[in-house]
JSON list of C-alpha atoms in Angstrom, two decimals:
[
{"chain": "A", "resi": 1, "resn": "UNK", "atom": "CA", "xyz": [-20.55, -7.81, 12.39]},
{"chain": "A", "resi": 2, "resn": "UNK", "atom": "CA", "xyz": [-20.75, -6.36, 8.80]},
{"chain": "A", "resi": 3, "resn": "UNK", "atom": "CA", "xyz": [-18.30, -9.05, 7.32]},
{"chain": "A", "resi": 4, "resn": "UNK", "atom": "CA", "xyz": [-20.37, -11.19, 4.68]},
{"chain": "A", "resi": 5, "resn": "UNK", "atom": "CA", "xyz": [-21.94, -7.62, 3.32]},
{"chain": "A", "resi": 6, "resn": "UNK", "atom": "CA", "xyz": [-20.87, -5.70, 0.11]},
{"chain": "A", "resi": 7, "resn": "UNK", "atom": "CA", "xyz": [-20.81, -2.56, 2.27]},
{"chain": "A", "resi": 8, "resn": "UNK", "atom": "CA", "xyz": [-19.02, -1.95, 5.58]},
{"chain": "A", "resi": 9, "resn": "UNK", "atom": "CA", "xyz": [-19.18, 1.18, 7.03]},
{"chain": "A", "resi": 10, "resn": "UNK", "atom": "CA", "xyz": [-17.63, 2.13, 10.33]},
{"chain": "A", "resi": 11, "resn": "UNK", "atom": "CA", "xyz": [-17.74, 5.70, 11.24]},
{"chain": "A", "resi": 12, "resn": "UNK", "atom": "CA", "xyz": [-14.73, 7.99, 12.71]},
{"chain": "A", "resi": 13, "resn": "UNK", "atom": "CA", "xyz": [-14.14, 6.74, 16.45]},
{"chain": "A", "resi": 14, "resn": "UNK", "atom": "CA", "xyz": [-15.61, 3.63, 16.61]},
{"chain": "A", "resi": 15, "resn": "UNK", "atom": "CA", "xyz": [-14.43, 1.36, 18.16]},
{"chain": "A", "resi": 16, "resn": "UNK", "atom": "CA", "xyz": [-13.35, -2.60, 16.90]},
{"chain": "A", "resi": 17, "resn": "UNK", "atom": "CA", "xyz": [-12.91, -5.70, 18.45]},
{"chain": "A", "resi": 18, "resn": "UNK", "atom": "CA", "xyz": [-12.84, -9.37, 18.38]},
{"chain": "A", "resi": 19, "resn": "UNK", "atom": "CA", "xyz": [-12.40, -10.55, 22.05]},
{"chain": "A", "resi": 20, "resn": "UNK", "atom": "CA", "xyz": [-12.98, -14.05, 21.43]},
{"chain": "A", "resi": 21, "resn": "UNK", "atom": "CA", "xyz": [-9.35, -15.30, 22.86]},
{"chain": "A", "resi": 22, "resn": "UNK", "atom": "CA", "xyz": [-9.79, -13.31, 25.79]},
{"chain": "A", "resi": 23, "resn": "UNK", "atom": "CA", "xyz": [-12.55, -15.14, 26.28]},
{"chain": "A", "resi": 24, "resn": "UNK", "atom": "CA", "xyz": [-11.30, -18.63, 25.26]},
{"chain": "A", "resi": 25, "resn": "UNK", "atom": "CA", "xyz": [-13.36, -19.32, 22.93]},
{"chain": "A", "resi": 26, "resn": "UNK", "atom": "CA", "xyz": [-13.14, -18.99, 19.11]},
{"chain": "A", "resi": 27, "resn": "UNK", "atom": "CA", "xyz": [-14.45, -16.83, 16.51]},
{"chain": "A", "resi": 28, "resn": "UNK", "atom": "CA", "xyz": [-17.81, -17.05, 16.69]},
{"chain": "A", "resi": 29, "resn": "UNK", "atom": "CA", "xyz": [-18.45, -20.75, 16.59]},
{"chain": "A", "resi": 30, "resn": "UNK", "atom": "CA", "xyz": [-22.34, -20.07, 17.72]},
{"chain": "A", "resi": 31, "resn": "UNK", "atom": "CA", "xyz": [-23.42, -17.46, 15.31]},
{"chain": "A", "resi": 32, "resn": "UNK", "atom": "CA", "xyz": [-25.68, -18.50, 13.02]},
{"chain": "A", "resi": 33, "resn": "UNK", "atom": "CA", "xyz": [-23.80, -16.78, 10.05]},
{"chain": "A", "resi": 34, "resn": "UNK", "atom": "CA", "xyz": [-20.33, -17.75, 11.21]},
{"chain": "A", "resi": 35, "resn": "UNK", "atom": "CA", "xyz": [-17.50, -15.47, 8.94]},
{"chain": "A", "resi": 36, "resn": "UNK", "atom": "CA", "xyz": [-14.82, -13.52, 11.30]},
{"chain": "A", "resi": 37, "resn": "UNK", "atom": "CA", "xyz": [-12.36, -16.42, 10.65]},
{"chain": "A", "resi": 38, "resn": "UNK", "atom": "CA", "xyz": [-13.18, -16.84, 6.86]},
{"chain": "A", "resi": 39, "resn": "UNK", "atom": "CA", "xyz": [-13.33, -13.68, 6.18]},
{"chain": "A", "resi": 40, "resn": "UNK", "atom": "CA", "xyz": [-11.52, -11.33, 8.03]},
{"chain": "A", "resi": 41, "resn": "UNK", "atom": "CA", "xyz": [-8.37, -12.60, 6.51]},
{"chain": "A", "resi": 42, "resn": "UNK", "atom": "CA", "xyz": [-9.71, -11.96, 2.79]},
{"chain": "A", "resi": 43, "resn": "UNK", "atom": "CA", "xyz": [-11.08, -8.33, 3.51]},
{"chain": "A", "resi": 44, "resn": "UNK", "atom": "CA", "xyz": [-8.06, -7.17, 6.07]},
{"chain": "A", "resi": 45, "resn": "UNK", "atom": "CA", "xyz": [-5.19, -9.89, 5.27]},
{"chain": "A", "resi": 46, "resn": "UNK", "atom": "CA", "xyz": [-3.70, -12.71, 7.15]},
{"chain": "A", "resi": 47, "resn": "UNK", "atom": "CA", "xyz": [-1.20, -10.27, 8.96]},
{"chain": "A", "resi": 48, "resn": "UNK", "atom": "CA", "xyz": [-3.93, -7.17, 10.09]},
{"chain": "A", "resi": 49, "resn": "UNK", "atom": "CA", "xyz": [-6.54, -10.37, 10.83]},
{"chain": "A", "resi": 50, "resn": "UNK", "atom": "CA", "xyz": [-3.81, -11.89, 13.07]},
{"chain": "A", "resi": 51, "resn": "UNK", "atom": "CA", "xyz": [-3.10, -8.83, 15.08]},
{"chain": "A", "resi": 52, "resn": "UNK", "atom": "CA", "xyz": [-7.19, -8.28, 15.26]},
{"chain": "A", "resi": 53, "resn": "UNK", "atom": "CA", "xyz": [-7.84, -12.12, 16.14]},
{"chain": "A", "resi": 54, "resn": "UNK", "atom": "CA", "xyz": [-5.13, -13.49, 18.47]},
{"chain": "A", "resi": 55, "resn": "UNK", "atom": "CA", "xyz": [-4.56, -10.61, 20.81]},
{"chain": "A", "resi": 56, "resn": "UNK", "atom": "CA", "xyz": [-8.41, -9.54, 21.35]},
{"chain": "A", "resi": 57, "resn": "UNK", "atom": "CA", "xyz": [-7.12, -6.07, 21.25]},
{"chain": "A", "resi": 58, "resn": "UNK", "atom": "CA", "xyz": [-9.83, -3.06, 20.69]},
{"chain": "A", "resi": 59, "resn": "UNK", "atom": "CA", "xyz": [-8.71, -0.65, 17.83]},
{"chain": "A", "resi": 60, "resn": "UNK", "atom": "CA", "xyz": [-9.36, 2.74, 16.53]},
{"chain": "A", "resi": 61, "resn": "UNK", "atom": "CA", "xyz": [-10.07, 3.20, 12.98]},
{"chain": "A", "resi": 62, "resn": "UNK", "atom": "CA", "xyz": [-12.32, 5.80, 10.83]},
{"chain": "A", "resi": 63, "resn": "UNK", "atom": "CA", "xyz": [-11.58, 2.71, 7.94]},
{"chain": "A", "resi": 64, "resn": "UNK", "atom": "CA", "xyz": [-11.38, -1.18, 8.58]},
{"chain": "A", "resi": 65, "resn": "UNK", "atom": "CA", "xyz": [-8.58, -1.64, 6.05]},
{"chain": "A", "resi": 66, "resn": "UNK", "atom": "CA", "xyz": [-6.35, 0.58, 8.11]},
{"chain": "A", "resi": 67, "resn": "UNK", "atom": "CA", "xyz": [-6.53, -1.69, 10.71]},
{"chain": "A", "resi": 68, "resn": "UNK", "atom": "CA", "xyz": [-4.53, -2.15, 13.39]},
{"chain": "A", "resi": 69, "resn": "UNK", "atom": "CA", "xyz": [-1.87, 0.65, 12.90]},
{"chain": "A", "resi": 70, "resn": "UNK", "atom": "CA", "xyz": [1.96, 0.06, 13.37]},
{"chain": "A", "resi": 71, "resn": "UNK", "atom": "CA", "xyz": [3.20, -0.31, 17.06]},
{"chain": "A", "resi": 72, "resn": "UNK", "atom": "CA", "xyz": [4.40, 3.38, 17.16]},
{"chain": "A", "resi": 73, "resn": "UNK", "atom": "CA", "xyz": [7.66, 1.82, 19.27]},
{"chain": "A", "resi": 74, "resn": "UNK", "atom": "CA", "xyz": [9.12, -0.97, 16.96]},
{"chain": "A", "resi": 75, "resn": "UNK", "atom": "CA", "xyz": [12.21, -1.54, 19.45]},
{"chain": "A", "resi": 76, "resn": "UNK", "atom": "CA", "xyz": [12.06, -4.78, 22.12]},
{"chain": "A", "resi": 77, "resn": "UNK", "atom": "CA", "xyz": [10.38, -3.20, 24.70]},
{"chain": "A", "resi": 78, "resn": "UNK", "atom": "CA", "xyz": [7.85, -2.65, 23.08]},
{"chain": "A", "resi": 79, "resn": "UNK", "atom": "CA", "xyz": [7.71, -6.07, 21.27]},
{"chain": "A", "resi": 80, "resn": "UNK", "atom": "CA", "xyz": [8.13, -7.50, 25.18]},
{"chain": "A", "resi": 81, "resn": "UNK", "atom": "CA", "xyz": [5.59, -5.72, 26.60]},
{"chain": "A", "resi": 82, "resn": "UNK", "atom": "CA", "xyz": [3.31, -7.15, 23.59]},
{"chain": "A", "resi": 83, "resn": "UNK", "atom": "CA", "xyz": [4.17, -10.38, 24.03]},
{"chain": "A", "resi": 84, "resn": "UNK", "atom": "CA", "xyz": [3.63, -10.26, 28.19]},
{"chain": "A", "resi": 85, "resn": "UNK", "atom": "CA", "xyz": [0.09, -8.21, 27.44]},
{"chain": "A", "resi": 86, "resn": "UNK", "atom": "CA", "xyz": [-0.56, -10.91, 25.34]},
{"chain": "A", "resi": 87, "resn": "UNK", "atom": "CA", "xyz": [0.75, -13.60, 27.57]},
{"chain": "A", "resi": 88, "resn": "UNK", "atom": "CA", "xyz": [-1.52, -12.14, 30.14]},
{"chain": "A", "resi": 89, "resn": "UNK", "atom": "CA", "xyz": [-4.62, -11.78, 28.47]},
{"chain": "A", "resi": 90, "resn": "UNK", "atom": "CA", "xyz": [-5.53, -14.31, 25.75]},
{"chain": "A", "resi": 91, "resn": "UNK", "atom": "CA", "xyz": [-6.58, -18.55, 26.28]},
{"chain": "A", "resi": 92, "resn": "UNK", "atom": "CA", "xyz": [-3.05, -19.77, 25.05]},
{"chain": "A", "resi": 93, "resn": "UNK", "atom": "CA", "xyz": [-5.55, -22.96, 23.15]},
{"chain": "A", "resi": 94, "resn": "UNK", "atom": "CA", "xyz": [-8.27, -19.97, 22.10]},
{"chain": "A", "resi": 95, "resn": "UNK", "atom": "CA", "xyz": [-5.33, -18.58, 20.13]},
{"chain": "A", "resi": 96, "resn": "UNK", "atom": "CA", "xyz": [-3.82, -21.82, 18.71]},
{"chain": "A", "resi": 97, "resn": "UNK", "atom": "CA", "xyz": [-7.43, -22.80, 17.34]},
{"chain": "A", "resi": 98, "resn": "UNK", "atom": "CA", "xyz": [-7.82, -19.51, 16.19]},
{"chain": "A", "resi": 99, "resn": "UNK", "atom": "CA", "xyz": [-4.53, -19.39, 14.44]},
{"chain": "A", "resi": 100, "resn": "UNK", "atom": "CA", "xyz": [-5.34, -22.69, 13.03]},
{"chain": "A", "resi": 101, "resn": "UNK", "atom": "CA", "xyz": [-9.09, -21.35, 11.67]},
{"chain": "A", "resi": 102, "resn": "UNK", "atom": "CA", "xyz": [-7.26, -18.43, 9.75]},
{"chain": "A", "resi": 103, "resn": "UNK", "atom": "CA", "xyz": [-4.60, -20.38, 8.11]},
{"chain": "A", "resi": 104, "resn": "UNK", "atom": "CA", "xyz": [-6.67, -23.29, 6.87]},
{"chain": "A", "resi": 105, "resn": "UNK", "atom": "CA", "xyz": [-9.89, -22.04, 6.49]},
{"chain": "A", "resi": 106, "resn": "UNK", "atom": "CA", "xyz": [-12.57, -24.14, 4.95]},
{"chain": "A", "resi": 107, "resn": "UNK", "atom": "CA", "xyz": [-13.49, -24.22, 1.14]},
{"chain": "A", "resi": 108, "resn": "UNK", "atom": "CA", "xyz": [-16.73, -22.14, 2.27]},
{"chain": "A", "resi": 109, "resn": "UNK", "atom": "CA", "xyz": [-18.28, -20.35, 4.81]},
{"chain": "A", "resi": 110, "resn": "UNK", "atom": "CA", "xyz": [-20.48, -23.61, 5.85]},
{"chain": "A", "resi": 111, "resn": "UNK", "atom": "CA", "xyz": [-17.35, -25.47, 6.16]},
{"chain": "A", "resi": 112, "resn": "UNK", "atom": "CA", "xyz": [-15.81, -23.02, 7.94]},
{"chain": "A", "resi": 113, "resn": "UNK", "atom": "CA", "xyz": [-18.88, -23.20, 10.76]},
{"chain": "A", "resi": 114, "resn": "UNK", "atom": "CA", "xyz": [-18.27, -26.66, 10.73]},
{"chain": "A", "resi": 115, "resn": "UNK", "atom": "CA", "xyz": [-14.97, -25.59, 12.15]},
{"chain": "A", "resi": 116, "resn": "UNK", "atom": "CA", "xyz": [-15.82, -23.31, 14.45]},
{"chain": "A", "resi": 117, "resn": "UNK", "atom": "CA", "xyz": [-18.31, -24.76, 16.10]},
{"chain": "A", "resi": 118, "resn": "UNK", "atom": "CA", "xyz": [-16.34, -27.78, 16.84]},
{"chain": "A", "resi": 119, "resn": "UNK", "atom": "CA", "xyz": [-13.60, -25.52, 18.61]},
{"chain": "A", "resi": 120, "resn": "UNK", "atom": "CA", "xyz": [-16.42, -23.76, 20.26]},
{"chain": "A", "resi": 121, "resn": "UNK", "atom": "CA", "xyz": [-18.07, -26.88, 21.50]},
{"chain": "A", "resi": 122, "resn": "UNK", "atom": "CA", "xyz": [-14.44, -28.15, 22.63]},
{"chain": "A", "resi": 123, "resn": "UNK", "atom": "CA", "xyz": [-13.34, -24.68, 24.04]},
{"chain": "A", "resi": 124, "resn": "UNK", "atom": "CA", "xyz": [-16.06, -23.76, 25.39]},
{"chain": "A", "resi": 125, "resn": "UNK", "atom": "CA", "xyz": [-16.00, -26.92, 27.80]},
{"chain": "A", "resi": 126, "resn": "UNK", "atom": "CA", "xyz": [-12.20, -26.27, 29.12]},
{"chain": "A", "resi": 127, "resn": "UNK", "atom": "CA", "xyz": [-11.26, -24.09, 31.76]},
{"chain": "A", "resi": 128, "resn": "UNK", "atom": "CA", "xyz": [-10.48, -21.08, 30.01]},
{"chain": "A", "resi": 129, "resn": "UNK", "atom": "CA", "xyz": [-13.72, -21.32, 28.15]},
{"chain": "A", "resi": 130, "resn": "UNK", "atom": "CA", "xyz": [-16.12, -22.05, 31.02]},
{"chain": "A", "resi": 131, "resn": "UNK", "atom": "CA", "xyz": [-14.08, -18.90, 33.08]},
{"chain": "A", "resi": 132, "resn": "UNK", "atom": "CA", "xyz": [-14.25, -16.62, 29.44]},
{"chain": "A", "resi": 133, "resn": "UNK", "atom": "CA", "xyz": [-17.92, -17.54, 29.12]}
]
């Protein structure tokens, strides 16, 4: 991922995703240059980072900071159907951990690895993680 550079570039039709709670893990906890958790928040916001990191969704975007794009239905059913999509497909723990790693993030990125890969080590050993892996 192009977080920790000056430049990103992402070119009309890509596509973007972060699939770690889908997988029940968390944001990458094994990379050696851990930053989606750190940093996604700071170049996107908390509230784009959250839709991006605790549903595992894929999203279209010519430009990162225009992700992910209003629900185009804002009545319940759409908000239900969200929440069972979300219900359905995302580790439950993957996204509390998760949730936790974007709203207390370490003083630095070396912290924040710290953090990560102790909920990797820890996810990746439950259920979720050993069937996501």
């Amino acid at each position: 991922m192009q977080l920790p550079f000056d430049f990103r570039f992402v070119w009309a039709g890509a596509k973007l995703t972060f699939p770690f709670v889908r997988r029940g893990v968390v944001p990458e906890g094994t990379s050696l240059y851990p930053t989606t958790s750190y940093l996604l928040p700071r170049l996107l916001g908390h509230s784009r980072a959250n839709s991006l990191l605790l549903t595992g969704d894929t999203a279209d975007s010519p430009h990162p900071g225009s992700l992910p794009q209003d629900p185009p239905d804002p009545r319940r059913p759409a908000a239900l159907a969200f929440a069972q999509e979300l219900a359905a497909t995302t580790s439950q723990v993957s996204v509390a951990v998760t949730k936790g790693l974007i709203q207390h993030p370490g003083e630095s990125v070396e912290e924040n690895h710290i953090y990560d890969s102790r909920g990797m080590r820890e996810l990746a050993q439950s259920a979720d993680g050993e069937e996501g892996i």
